[in-house]
Coordinates of C-alpha atoms and ligand atoms in Angstrom, one line a residue:
M1015 CA 43.4 -25.8 28.5
I1016 CA 41.0 -23.3 26.9
N1017 CA 38.1 -25.7 26.9
A1018 CA 38.1 -25.9 30.7
M1019 CA 38.0 -22.2 31.1
P1020 CA 34.8 -21.0 32.7
V1021 CA 32.7 -18.9 30.4
E1022 CA 30.7 -16.3 32.3
G1023 CA 30.7 -18.6 35.3
I1024 CA 29.6 -21.7 33.3
V1025 CA 32.2 -24.3 32.6
P1026 CA 32.0 -25.5 29.0
D1027 CA 31.6 -29.2 28.8
S1028 CA 33.5 -30.7 25.9
A1029 CA 31.4 -33.8 26.4
A1030 CA 28.1 -31.9 26.0
E1031 CA 26.2 -34.1 23.5
T1032 CA 24.1 -31.4 22.0
P1033 CA 25.7 -28.1 22.8
A1034 CA 23.7 -24.9 22.2
D1035 CA 24.8 -22.3 19.7
L1036 CA 24.0 -19.5 22.0
V1037 CA 23.2 -19.2 25.8
I1038 CA 22.0 -16.0 27.3
R1039 CA 22.3 -15.9 31.1
N1040 CA 21.9 -13.5 34.0
G1041 CA 18.9 -11.8 32.5
R1042 CA 15.3 -11.1 33.7
V1043 CA 13.4 -13.0 31.0
H1044 CA 9.7 -12.3 30.6
T1045 CA 8.8 -15.5 28.7
Q1046 CA 5.0 -15.0 28.1
D1047 CA 4.9 -18.8 28.8
P1048 CA 2.3 -19.3 31.6
A1049 CA 4.1 -22.5 32.6
R1050 CA 7.2 -20.5 33.4
P1051 CA 6.6 -16.7 33.2
A1052 CA 10.0 -15.7 34.5
A1053 CA 13.5 -17.1 34.0
A1054 CA 17.2 -16.0 34.1
A1055 CA 18.6 -17.8 31.1
L1056 CA 17.9 -19.6 27.8
A1057 CA 19.7 -21.8 25.4
V1058 CA 19.4 -21.7 21.6
R1059 CA 20.2 -24.3 19.0
E1060 CA 19.6 -24.1 15.2
G1061 CA 17.5 -21.0 15.6
R1062 CA 15.1 -22.4 18.2
I1063 CA 15.1 -22.2 22.0
V1064 CA 16.1 -25.5 23.6
A1065 CA 15.9 -24.6 27.2
V1066 CA 14.6 -21.9 29.5
G1067 CA 15.5 -21.7 33.2
D1068 CA 18.1 -20.6 35.7
D1069 CA 21.8 -20.1 34.9
Q1070 CA 22.7 -23.5 36.3
D1071 CA 20.1 -25.2 34.1
M1072 CA 22.1 -24.1 31.1
A1073 CA 25.3 -26.0 32.1
P1074 CA 24.5 -29.1 30.0
F1075 CA 24.0 -27.0 26.9
V1076 CA 27.3 -25.1 27.1
G1077 CA 29.9 -26.8 24.9
T1078 CA 33.2 -25.5 23.7
R1079 CA 31.7 -23.7 20.7
T1080 CA 28.7 -22.2 22.5
R1081 CA 28.6 -18.4 22.6
V1082 CA 27.6 -17.4 26.1
V1083 CA 26.3 -13.8 26.6
D1084 CA 25.9 -12.3 30.1
A1085 CA 22.7 -10.1 29.9
L1086 CA 23.9 -8.1 32.9
N1087 CA 20.6 -8.5 34.7
R1088 CA 18.7 -6.7 31.9
R1089 CA 15.1 -7.3 30.9
I1090 CA 14.6 -9.8 28.1
I1091 CA 11.4 -10.0 26.1
P1092 CA 10.2 -12.0 23.1
G1093 CA 11.0 -10.1 19.9
L1094 CA 8.4 -7.4 19.0
N1095 CA 6.1 -8.0 16.0
D1096 CA 4.6 -4.9 14.3
S1097 CA 1.3 -6.3 12.9
H1098 CA 0.9 -3.3 10.5
L1099 CA 4.1 -2.0 9.0
H1100 CA 4.8 -1.0 5.4
V1101 CA 8.2 -2.5 5.9
I1102 CA 8.9 -3.7 2.3
R1103 CA 8.1 -0.3 0.7
G1104 CA 9.8 1.5 3.6
G1105 CA 12.9 -0.6 3.1
L1106 CA 13.1 0.4 -0.6
N1107 CA 13.3 4.1 0.3
Y1108 CA 14.8 4.2 3.7
L1109 CA 18.3 5.4 2.7
L1110 CA 16.7 8.2 0.6
E1111 CA 14.8 9.7 3.5
L1112 CA 15.6 12.2 6.2
R1113 CA 13.7 11.0 9.3
W1114 CA 12.3 13.6 11.7
D1115 CA 11.0 10.7 13.9
G1116 CA 11.7 11.7 17.5
V1117 CA 13.4 15.0 16.7
P1118 CA 12.5 17.4 19.6
S1119 CA 12.4 20.8 17.9
L1120 CA 11.6 22.3 14.5
R1121 CA 14.8 24.3 14.8
M1122 CA 16.7 21.0 14.8
A1123 CA 14.6 19.5 12.1
L1124 CA 15.3 22.5 9.8
W1125 CA 19.0 22.4 10.6
M1126 CA 19.0 18.7 9.6
L1127 CA 17.2 19.7 6.4
R1128 CA 19.7 22.5 5.6
E1129 CA 22.7 20.2 6.2
Q1130 CA 21.3 17.5 4.1
A1131 CA 20.4 19.8 1.2
G1132 CA 24.0 21.0 1.2
R1133 CA 25.3 17.5 0.5
T1134 CA 22.5 16.3 -1.8
P1135 CA 23.7 15.9 -5.4
Q1136 CA 22.0 17.7 -8.2
G1137 CA 18.9 15.8 -9.4
Q1138 CA 18.3 14.2 -6.0
W1139 CA 15.7 15.4 -3.4
V1140 CA 15.6 15.8 0.3
R1141 CA 12.5 14.0 1.5
V1142 CA 10.9 13.7 4.9
V1143 CA 8.2 11.1 4.6
G1144 CA 6.1 10.7 7.7
G1145 CA 6.9 9.5 11.2
W1146 CA 6.6 13.0 12.8
T1147 CA 4.1 15.7 13.6
G1148 CA 4.3 19.4 14.7
E1149 CA 3.0 18.3 18.2
Q1150 CA 6.4 16.6 18.9
F1151 CA 8.3 19.9 18.4
A1152 CA 9.0 22.4 21.1
E1153 CA 7.6 25.0 18.8
R1154 CA 4.4 22.9 18.3
R1155 CA 3.9 23.7 14.7
L1156 CA 4.8 22.6 11.1
P1157 CA 7.5 24.2 9.0
T1158 CA 6.4 26.8 6.5
V1159 CA 7.2 26.8 2.8
S1160 CA 9.5 29.9 3.3
E1161 CA 11.4 28.0 6.0
L1162 CA 12.0 25.2 3.5
N1163 CA 13.0 27.6 0.8
A1164 CA 15.5 29.2 3.2
A1165 CA 16.9 25.9 4.2
A1166 CA 17.2 24.6 0.7
P1167 CA 17.1 27.2 -2.0
D1168 CA 18.0 24.9 -4.9
T1169 CA 17.4 21.3 -3.8
P1170 CA 13.9 19.9 -4.1
V1171 CA 12.5 19.3 -0.6
F1172 CA 9.3 17.2 0.0
V1173 CA 8.0 17.0 3.5
L1174 CA 5.0 14.7 4.1
H1175 CA 3.0 15.4 7.2
L1176 CA 0.9 12.4 8.3
Y1177 CA -2.0 11.6 6.0
Q1178 CA -2.9 15.3 5.8
S1179 CA -0.5 17.4 3.8
A1180 CA 2.8 17.8 2.0
I1181 CA 4.9 20.9 2.1
L1182 CA 7.2 21.4 -0.9
N1183 CA 9.9 24.1 -1.4
R1184 CA 10.0 26.1 -4.6
A1185 CA 12.6 23.7 -6.2
A1186 CA 10.3 20.7 -5.6
V1187 CA 7.3 22.5 -7.1
R1188 CA 9.5 23.1 -10.1
A1189 CA 10.9 19.6 -10.3
I1190 CA 7.4 18.0 -10.1
G1191 CA 6.1 20.5 -12.7
F1192 CA 3.2 22.0 -10.7
T1193 CA 2.0 25.2 -12.4
K1194 CA -1.0 27.4 -12.5
D1195 CA -2.7 24.9 -14.8
S1196 CA -2.1 21.8 -12.7
V1197 CA -5.3 20.0 -11.7
A1198 CA -5.5 18.0 -8.5
P1199 CA -6.9 14.4 -8.6
P1200 CA -10.3 13.9 -6.8
G1201 CA -9.9 14.1 -3.1
G1202 CA -6.7 16.3 -3.3
Q1203 CA -6.1 20.0 -3.2
I1204 CA -3.2 22.1 -4.5
V1205 CA -3.1 25.3 -2.4
R1206 CA -2.6 28.4 -4.6
N1207 CA -1.7 32.0 -4.0
H1208 CA -3.7 35.0 -5.1
A1209 CA -2.2 34.7 -8.6
G1210 CA -3.3 31.1 -8.8
E1211 CA 0.3 29.7 -8.6
P1212 CA 0.9 26.6 -6.4
T1213 CA 2.3 27.7 -3.0
G1214 CA 4.0 24.4 -2.3
V1215 CA 1.3 23.1 0.1
L1216 CA -0.7 20.0 -1.0
L1217 CA -3.7 18.8 1.0
A1218 CA -5.3 15.5 1.4
A1219 CA -9.0 16.5 1.1
P1220 CA -9.4 13.8 2.3
A1221 CA -7.4 11.4 0.1
A1222 CA -3.6 11.5 0.0
T1223 CA -3.4 10.3 -3.6
L1224 CA -2.1 13.8 -4.7
L1225 CA 0.6 13.7 -2.0
Y1226 CA 1.8 10.2 -2.9
A1227 CA 1.7 10.8 -6.6
A1228 CA 3.9 13.9 -6.1
L1229 CA 6.3 11.8 -4.0
A1230 CA 6.5 9.2 -6.7
K1231 CA 7.9 11.8 -9.1
G1232 CA 11.1 11.9 -7.2
P1233 CA 14.2 9.8 -8.0
K1234 CA 14.4 6.2 -6.8
L1235 CA 17.3 4.2 -5.5
A1236 CA 19.1 1.9 -7.9
E1237 CA 18.2 -1.7 -7.5
D1238 CA 21.4 -2.7 -5.7
D1239 CA 21.0 0.3 -3.4
Q1240 CA 17.4 -0.8 -2.6
L1241 CA 18.8 -4.1 -1.3
G1242 CA 21.2 -2.2 1.0
S1243 CA 18.4 0.2 1.9
T1244 CA 16.2 -2.6 3.0
R1245 CA 19.0 -4.2 5.1
H1246 CA 19.6 -0.9 6.8
F1247 CA 15.9 -0.4 7.5
L1248 CA 15.6 -3.9 9.0
Y1249 CA 18.6 -3.2 11.1
E1250 CA 17.1 0.1 12.3
L1251 CA 13.9 -1.9 13.3
N1252 CA 16.1 -4.4 15.1
R1253 CA 17.5 -1.5 17.1
F1254 CA 14.1 -1.3 18.8
G1255 CA 13.7 -5.0 19.4
L1256 CA 11.5 -5.8 16.4
T1257 CA 12.0 -9.3 15.0
S1258 CA 8.8 -9.7 13.0
A1259 CA 6.4 -7.6 11.0
I1260 CA 3.2 -8.2 9.0
D1261 CA 3.5 -6.1 5.9
A1262 CA 0.4 -4.2 4.7
G1263 CA 1.3 -3.7 1.1
G1264 CA 0.5 -0.2 0.0
G1265 CA 0.2 2.1 -3.0
F1266 CA 3.1 1.9 -5.4
Q1267 CA 4.0 -1.5 -3.9
N1268 CA 3.1 -3.9 -6.7
F1269 CA 3.6 -7.6 -6.7
P1270 CA 6.0 -9.0 -7.8
E1271 CA 7.7 -5.9 -9.3
N1272 CA 8.5 -4.2 -6.0
Y1273 CA 9.4 -7.3 -4.0
G1274 CA 12.8 -7.9 -5.7
A1275 CA 14.9 -6.6 -2.8
V1276 CA 13.2 -8.4 0.0
M1277 CA 13.0 -11.7 -2.1
R1278 CA 16.8 -11.5 -2.8
L1279 CA 17.6 -10.9 0.8
A1280 CA 15.5 -13.9 1.8
E1281 CA 17.2 -16.1 -0.8
Q1282 CA 20.6 -15.0 0.6
G1283 CA 19.6 -15.5 4.2
L1284 CA 20.2 -11.8 4.9
L1285 CA 16.8 -10.9 6.4
T1286 CA 17.2 -9.8 10.0
M1287 CA 13.4 -9.7 10.5
R1288 CA 10.6 -12.2 9.7
I1289 CA 8.1 -10.7 7.3
A1290 CA 4.6 -12.0 6.5
Y1291 CA 3.2 -10.0 3.6
H1292 CA -0.1 -9.1 2.0
L1293 CA -0.8 -8.4 -1.7
F1294 CA -2.4 -5.0 -2.4
P1295 CA -4.2 -4.4 -5.8
Q1296 CA -2.8 -1.2 -7.3
T1297 CA -5.2 0.1 -9.9
P1298 CA -8.7 1.3 -9.3
G1299 CA -11.1 -0.7 -11.5
Q1300 CA -8.6 -3.5 -12.1
E1301 CA -8.4 -4.9 -8.6
L1302 CA -10.0 -8.3 -9.7
D1303 CA -7.4 -8.7 -12.5
D1304 CA -4.6 -8.3 -9.9
L1305 CA -6.2 -10.7 -7.5
R1306 CA -6.9 -13.3 -10.2
R1307 CA -3.3 -13.1 -11.4
W1308 CA -2.0 -13.6 -7.9
I1309 CA -4.4 -16.5 -7.1
G1310 CA -3.1 -18.1 -10.3
S1311 CA 0.5 -17.8 -9.4
V1312 CA 1.1 -17.9 -5.7
R1313 CA -0.7 -19.2 -2.5
P1314 CA -0.9 -17.9 1.1
G1315 CA 1.7 -19.8 3.1
D1316 CA 4.2 -19.7 0.2
G1317 CA 7.7 -18.9 1.5
D1318 CA 9.2 -19.9 4.8
E1319 CA 9.4 -18.6 8.4
W1320 CA 11.4 -15.6 7.2
L1321 CA 9.3 -14.3 4.3
R1322 CA 5.9 -15.7 3.8
L1323 CA 2.7 -14.7 1.9
N1324 CA -0.1 -14.2 4.3
G1325 CA -3.0 -13.2 2.0
A1326 CA -4.4 -10.1 0.3
G1327 CA -4.9 -6.6 1.6
E1328 CA -4.9 -4.1 3.3
N1329 CA -6.8 -2.8 0.2
L1330 CA -8.9 -5.4 -1.7
A1331 CA -10.6 -2.7 -3.8
W1332 CA -10.1 1.0 -3.7
S1333 CA -13.7 2.2 -3.5
P1334 CA -14.4 1.0 0.0
A1335 CA -11.2 2.4 1.5
D1336 CA -11.8 5.2 3.9
F1337 CA -9.1 7.7 4.7
E1338 CA -7.9 8.6 8.2
N1339 CA -7.5 12.3 7.7
F1340 CA -9.2 13.5 10.8
T1341 CA -8.8 17.1 9.8
E1342 CA -11.4 16.4 7.1
P1343 CA -14.9 14.9 7.3
R1344 CA -15.3 11.2 7.0
P1345 CA -15.3 10.3 3.3
L1346 CA -18.6 9.1 1.8
R1347 CA -18.7 5.5 0.7
P1348 CA -19.2 5.4 -3.1
D1349 CA -22.1 3.4 -4.4
K1350 CA -19.9 0.9 -6.2
A1351 CA -18.0 0.1 -3.0
D1352 CA -20.2 -2.8 -1.8
R1353 CA -20.3 -4.4 -5.3
E1354 CA -16.5 -4.2 -5.8
L1355 CA -15.7 -5.4 -2.3
E1356 CA -18.1 -8.3 -2.6
A1357 CA -16.5 -9.4 -5.9
A1358 CA -13.0 -9.3 -4.3
V1359 CA -14.0 -11.1 -1.1
R1360 CA -16.0 -13.7 -3.0
L1361 CA -13.0 -14.4 -5.2
L1362 CA -10.7 -14.7 -2.2
V1363 CA -12.9 -16.9 -0.1
E1364 CA -13.6 -19.3 -3.1
N1365 CA -9.9 -19.7 -3.5
D1366 CA -9.2 -20.1 0.2
W1367 CA -7.2 -16.9 0.5
G1368 CA -7.2 -15.0 3.8
F1369 CA -7.0 -11.2 3.9
R1370 CA -6.7 -8.0 5.9
L1371 CA -8.8 -5.0 5.2
H1372 CA -8.2 -1.3 6.0
A1373 CA -11.2 0.3 7.7
T1374 CA -11.0 3.3 10.0
Y1375 CA -14.6 4.2 10.8
E1376 CA -17.5 2.2 12.2
E1377 CA -19.6 3.2 9.1
T1378 CA -17.1 1.5 6.9
I1379 CA -16.8 -1.5 9.1
S1380 CA -20.5 -2.2 9.4
A1381 CA -20.9 -1.8 5.7
N1382 CA -18.0 -4.2 5.0
L1383 CA -19.5 -6.7 7.5
D1384 CA -22.8 -6.6 5.5
V1385 CA -20.8 -7.4 2.4
F1386 CA -19.0 -10.3 4.1
E1387 CA -22.3 -11.8 5.3
K1388 CA -23.6 -11.7 1.8
V1389 CA -20.6 -13.8 0.6
S1390 CA -20.8 -16.2 3.5
P1391 CA -22.2 -16.1 7.1
K1392 CA -18.8 -17.4 8.2
L1393 CA -16.1 -16.4 5.8
G1394 CA -14.1 -19.6 6.5
V1395 CA -10.7 -18.0 5.8
P1396 CA -8.4 -16.1 8.2
W1397 CA -9.2 -12.4 8.1
F1398 CA -8.9 -9.2 10.1
F1399 CA -9.7 -5.5 10.0
D1400 CA -6.9 -2.9 10.2
H1401 CA -7.3 0.3 12.3
A1402 CA -10.9 0.3 13.5
E1403 CA -10.6 3.5 15.5
T1404 CA -14.4 4.0 15.9
V1405 CA -15.7 0.5 15.6
S1406 CA -18.9 -0.1 17.6
E1407 CA -19.5 -2.9 20.2
A1408 CA -22.2 -4.3 17.9
S1409 CA -19.6 -4.6 15.0
L1410 CA -17.1 -6.2 17.4
D1411 CA -19.7 -8.9 18.1
R1412 CA -20.2 -9.4 14.5
I1413 CA -16.4 -9.6 13.8
A1414 CA -16.2 -12.3 16.6
A1415 CA -19.1 -14.2 15.1
M1416 CA -17.5 -14.2 11.7
G1417 CA -14.1 -15.4 12.9
G1418 CA -12.3 -12.1 12.3
N1419 CA -9.7 -10.4 14.3
L1420 CA -8.1 -6.9 14.6
S1421 CA -4.9 -5.1 14.0
I1422 CA -4.7 -1.6 15.7
Q1423 CA -2.0 1.1 15.5
N1424 CA -1.1 4.2 17.5
R1425 CA -2.4 6.5 14.8
M1426 CA -4.3 8.5 17.4
M1427 CA -1.0 9.3 19.1
F1428 CA -0.1 11.3 16.0
Q1429 CA -3.6 12.3 14.8
G1430 CA -5.6 12.2 17.9
S1431 CA -5.7 16.0 18.5
A1432 CA -7.3 16.5 15.0
F1433 CA -9.7 13.6 15.8
R1434 CA -10.7 15.3 19.1
D1435 CA -11.2 18.7 17.5
R1436 CA -13.6 17.2 15.0
Y1437 CA -15.4 14.5 17.0
G1438 CA -15.0 15.7 20.6
A1439 CA -13.1 14.4 23.6
A1440 CA -15.7 11.8 24.5
R1441 CA -15.3 10.0 21.3
A1442 CA -11.5 10.4 21.3
A1443 CA -11.5 8.7 24.7
G1444 CA -12.7 5.4 23.2
A1445 CA -10.8 5.4 19.9
P1446 CA -10.0 2.6 19.4
P1447 CA -12.0 0.7 21.9
V1448 CA -9.0 -1.6 22.8
R1449 CA -10.6 -3.0 26.0
Q1450 CA -13.8 -4.0 24.2
M1451 CA -11.8 -5.8 21.6
L1452 CA -9.8 -7.8 24.1
D1453 CA -12.9 -8.6 26.2
R1454 CA -14.4 -10.4 23.3
G1455 CA -11.3 -12.6 22.9
L1456 CA -10.5 -11.1 19.5
I1457 CA -6.8 -11.3 18.6
T1458 CA -5.9 -7.6 18.9
A1459 CA -2.5 -7.1 17.5
A1460 CA -0.6 -3.8 17.9
G1461 CA 1.6 -1.9 15.5
T1462 CA 2.3 1.5 14.0
D1463 CA 1.2 1.8 10.3
A1464 CA 4.6 3.3 9.6
T1465 CA 6.4 4.6 7.7
R1466 CA 4.3 7.3 6.0
V1467 CA 2.1 8.3 8.9
S1468 CA 3.3 7.1 12.3
S1469 CA 6.9 6.4 13.3
Y1470 CA 8.0 2.8 13.1
N1471 CA 9.4 3.0 16.7
P1472 CA 7.3 0.4 18.5
W1473 CA 8.0 1.9 21.9
L1474 CA 5.9 4.9 21.0
S1475 CA 3.0 2.6 20.3
L1476 CA 3.6 0.7 23.5
E1477 CA 3.6 3.9 25.5
W1478 CA 0.4 5.0 23.8
L1479 CA -1.3 1.7 24.7
V1480 CA -0.4 2.1 28.3
T1481 CA -0.9 5.9 28.7
G1482 CA -3.4 6.9 26.0
R1483 CA -1.4 10.1 25.4
T1484 CA -0.7 11.8 22.1
I1485 CA 2.9 12.5 21.0
G1486 CA 2.5 16.0 22.4
G1487 CA 1.5 14.6 25.8
T1488 CA -2.3 15.2 25.7
E1489 CA -4.2 12.5 27.5
L1490 CA -6.9 11.3 25.1
M1491 CA -7.7 7.7 25.8
D1492 CA -10.0 6.8 28.6
P1493 CA -8.3 4.7 31.4
Q1494 CA -10.9 2.0 30.7
C1495 CA -9.5 1.6 27.2
R1496 CA -5.8 1.5 28.1
V1497 CA -4.1 -1.7 28.9
D1498 CA -1.4 -2.8 31.4
R1499 CA 2.1 -3.4 30.3
E1500 CA 1.9 -7.2 30.1
T1501 CA -1.2 -6.9 27.9
A1502 CA 0.5 -4.3 25.7
L1503 CA 3.5 -6.5 25.2
R1504 CA 1.4 -9.5 24.3
M1505 CA -0.4 -7.4 21.7
Y1506 CA 3.0 -6.5 20.3
T1507 CA 4.3 -10.1 20.2
A1508 CA 2.1 -13.1 20.5
A1509 CA -1.0 -11.4 19.0
G1510 CA 0.8 -10.7 15.7
A1511 CA 1.9 -14.4 15.6
G1512 CA -1.8 -15.3 15.9
L1513 CA -2.5 -13.3 12.7
T1514 CA 0.0 -15.3 10.7
G1515 CA -0.8 -18.8 12.1
E1516 CA 2.5 -18.8 14.1
A1517 CA 1.0 -18.6 17.7
G1518 CA 2.7 -21.9 18.7
V1519 CA 6.3 -20.8 17.7
K1520 CA 6.5 -17.0 18.0
G1521 CA 5.9 -14.5 20.7
V1522 CA 6.8 -16.9 23.5
L1523 CA 10.1 -17.8 24.9
K1524 CA 10.0 -21.5 25.6
A1525 CA 11.6 -24.7 24.3
G1526 CA 10.7 -25.3 20.6
C1527 CA 9.9 -21.7 19.8
Y1528 CA 11.9 -19.4 17.5
A1529 CA 14.8 -17.8 19.3
D1530 CA 13.6 -14.2 18.7
L1531 CA 14.2 -11.8 21.6
A1532 CA 15.4 -8.5 22.7
V1533 CA 17.5 -7.4 25.7
L1534 CA 16.3 -3.9 26.6
S1535 CA 18.0 -0.7 27.6
D1536 CA 15.5 -0.1 30.3
D1537 CA 13.0 -2.4 32.0
F1538 CA 9.7 -2.0 30.2
F1539 CA 7.9 -3.2 33.4
S1540 CA 9.3 -0.6 35.8
V1541 CA 10.5 2.4 33.7
P1542 CA 8.3 5.5 34.3
E1543 CA 5.4 5.7 31.8
D1544 CA 6.9 8.6 29.9
G1545 CA 10.2 6.6 29.6
I1546 CA 8.7 3.8 27.7
S1547 CA 9.1 5.6 24.4
H1548 CA 12.8 6.0 25.0
I1549 CA 13.5 2.2 25.4
E1550 CA 15.7 0.6 22.8
S1551 CA 17.1 -2.9 22.4
L1552 CA 20.7 -3.4 23.3
L1553 CA 20.8 -6.9 21.9
T1554 CA 18.4 -8.3 19.3
V1555 CA 18.4 -12.0 18.4
V1556 CA 16.3 -13.4 15.5
G1557 CA 16.4 -17.1 14.8
G1558 CA 19.3 -17.5 17.3
R1559 CA 21.4 -14.9 15.3
I1560 CA 22.5 -11.8 17.0
V1561 CA 21.4 -9.1 14.5
Y1562 CA 21.8 -5.9 16.5
A1563 CA 24.1 -5.1 19.5
A1564 CA 24.7 -1.8 21.2
G1565 CA 25.9 -0.5 24.5
E1566 CA 27.7 -3.2 26.6
F1567 CA 27.0 -5.7 23.8
E1568 CA 28.5 -3.6 21.0
G1569 CA 30.5 -5.7 18.6
L1570 CA 28.5 -8.9 19.0
A1571 CA 26.5 -8.3 15.8
P1572 CA 28.0 -8.6 12.3
P1573 CA 28.9 -5.2 10.8
Q1574 CA 26.4 -3.6 8.4
P1575 CA 27.4 -2.9 4.8
A1576 CA 28.5 0.6 4.0
I1577 CA 25.6 3.1 3.3
Q1578 CA 25.1 3.7 -0.4
P1579 CA 24.6 6.3 -1.7
S1580 CA 27.2 7.9 0.6
W1581 CA 25.2 11.2 0.8
S1582 CA 22.2 9.3 2.3
P1583 CA 20.7 11.2 5.3
V1584 CA 20.9 8.0 7.2
A1585 CA 24.8 8.1 7.0
F1586 CA 24.7 11.4 8.9
F1587 CA 21.6 11.3 11.1
G1588 CA 20.7 7.6 11.4
G1589 CA 17.0 6.8 11.5
Y1590 CA 14.9 7.5 14.6
H1591 CA 16.4 10.4 16.6
R1592 CA 18.8 9.1 19.2
T1593 CA 17.5 10.0 22.7
A1594 CA 20.2 8.8 25.0
P1595 CA 19.8 10.9 28.2
G1596 CA 23.2 12.7 27.9
V1597 CA 22.5 13.6 24.3
R1598 CA 19.0 14.9 25.2
Q1599 CA 20.4 17.0 28.0
A1600 CA 23.1 18.4 25.7
Q1601 CA 20.5 19.3 23.1
A1602 CA 18.3 21.0 25.6
V1603 CA 21.2 23.1 26.8
M1604 CA 22.2 23.9 23.2
E1605 CA 18.7 25.0 22.3
A1606 CA 18.2 27.0 25.4
A1607 CA 21.5 28.8 24.7
A1608 CA 20.4 29.5 21.2
E1609 CA 17.0 30.8 22.3
S1610 CA 18.6 33.0 24.9
E1611 CA 21.1 34.4 22.4
E1612 CA 18.2 35.3 20.1
H1613 CA 16.4 36.9 23.1
R1614 CA 19.6 38.9 23.9
Q1615 CA 19.9 40.2 20.4
W1616 CA 16.3 41.2 20.5
R1617 CA 16.8 43.1 23.7
A1618 CA 20.1 44.7 22.4
V1619 CA 18.3 46.0 19.3
R1620 CA 15.7 47.7 21.5
G1621 CA 18.3 49.1 23.8
F1622 CA 17.4 46.9 26.8
A1623 CA 20.8 45.3 26.8
R1624 CA 24.3 46.5 25.7
G1625 CA 26.4 44.9 23.0
R1626 CA 27.6 41.4 23.4
T1627 CA 31.3 42.0 24.0
T1628 CA 31.0 44.5 26.9
E1629 CA 31.1 43.2 30.5
D1630 CA 28.1 45.3 31.3
E1631 CA 25.7 42.8 29.6
I1632 CA 25.9 40.5 32.5
F1633 CA 23.8 43.0 34.4
D1634 CA 21.0 42.4 32.1
S1635 CA 18.4 41.0 34.5
C1636 CA 17.3 38.4 31.9
F1637 CA 20.7 36.7 32.1
V1638 CA 21.8 37.2 35.6
L1639 CA 19.1 34.9 37.0
Ligands
LIG280 ZN1 -4.5 1.3 6.3

């Protein structure tokens, strides 16, 4: 009789009164529950954990319809929570974007671009929008306009590099309509040749408005495709064990117009991540109008555990926003910033709306705190600063006194070299001062600020928290500022739950909490430090549902819808570059072979080596060794 068959060593009990939907056993569970920090198994019913313990403790929960998964002794962690991700906007565009995230060489990046340009239909663009920097490439540099022109002679190509620059090929300059007479908005620069024509390079000097406005000129996905794009993006995030994010709004992300896809997915029960979102006023000078409109129509807390409004931000007004372009001097705070911020914060506090606020530099933070104190000595609503790379200890004390918290990201991993060149190694060593934040008991939640600057891969950020190294391997952060792996993981799980009022149910694996977890490819607690960024999830569970499964678990997750449009770069290259060791090795060999062939040709041209088909060439000393 099938009911009596043992399932993974546990005999299903047809008399089990309240069987679990899912039991995961034979794992190394890091629960983050001080009452039981380690376990081997857990049981899930109706989206929540009902038991955590050893394998044998699960027996009463295994009924005939319980799915039992053997975790194969792998590490299991609470699902990751990126506390600063532009996930809603990123989802709308994901299937339109070629991702260079994690790509090891510029040669490969340009090859991808060439391939993609070849299949991109007329009228569409190839766009690479953040998540990479030249430091990650073996060549340690950015592509040039002429390389983009060679890779894509006719298809518009837009490559966004961090918060610093965009590189456009000739076809993109034409498609956008940049000419000799084009004028850059304040804070932006169109680089020109000796004849005054735009070269294709756009600079944030220091504001990226010009870059983003140019990007916004490109075609968008049709509404139905935006839905599919969002699903595929969430699935891509599930691939790394993310189960929650706190959305930071963003430019061109207006409410409610640009929230249709995520709202529809929530209604249909198709979200595979929990999203708490913030509303971001779009138009300089009209911020209060936006805030008043929202206060009149929605309330923080609206929604449910899958999609919930969490307040305003990360901009409340445009004028106090500073820009994290470390290749440029710190932007000066306009005179009107205090007045505009005060009006916005006063309106929010009076209406009991919490908020988050973008602030990179200490100068911005202390000025913002002065404004907050004018509104009320204790704001009395939940609020936190985002970024805070150069916040002082005095400001941290004031944040603590005013009931605020912090959300930090690994922007220094991508931009830290530029920061060090401008401000020096000593200041880079303490940016951001993570230890001082934690020592004050402030909630210090981690994240990425993806997708337009950093990559969304949370393991890069976790590696940075532990090692303090840039993506190019430069050690920037002082050992005093770095954190141990347990702390880093709490910052990436429970801390984010603290910023959305979900500390009791999320970020901990214990009975009563959401069944959000990831089974990892490598053990975060024992993998070598430089291996942290190569970790992926093999099994991601959100609300008790298996949403992502790979490796030994492949097939356990429901299939994804087909990628539309079919020419999407994601259909060919996926998202974050796959770094399975075998693939990495093959790539390295391939690239080395290509380099050596180039070198051989160079020598042949100069008469150092003979032609490629003669046997004699093996005597070329460059190739014998
Ligand atoms: Zn920001």
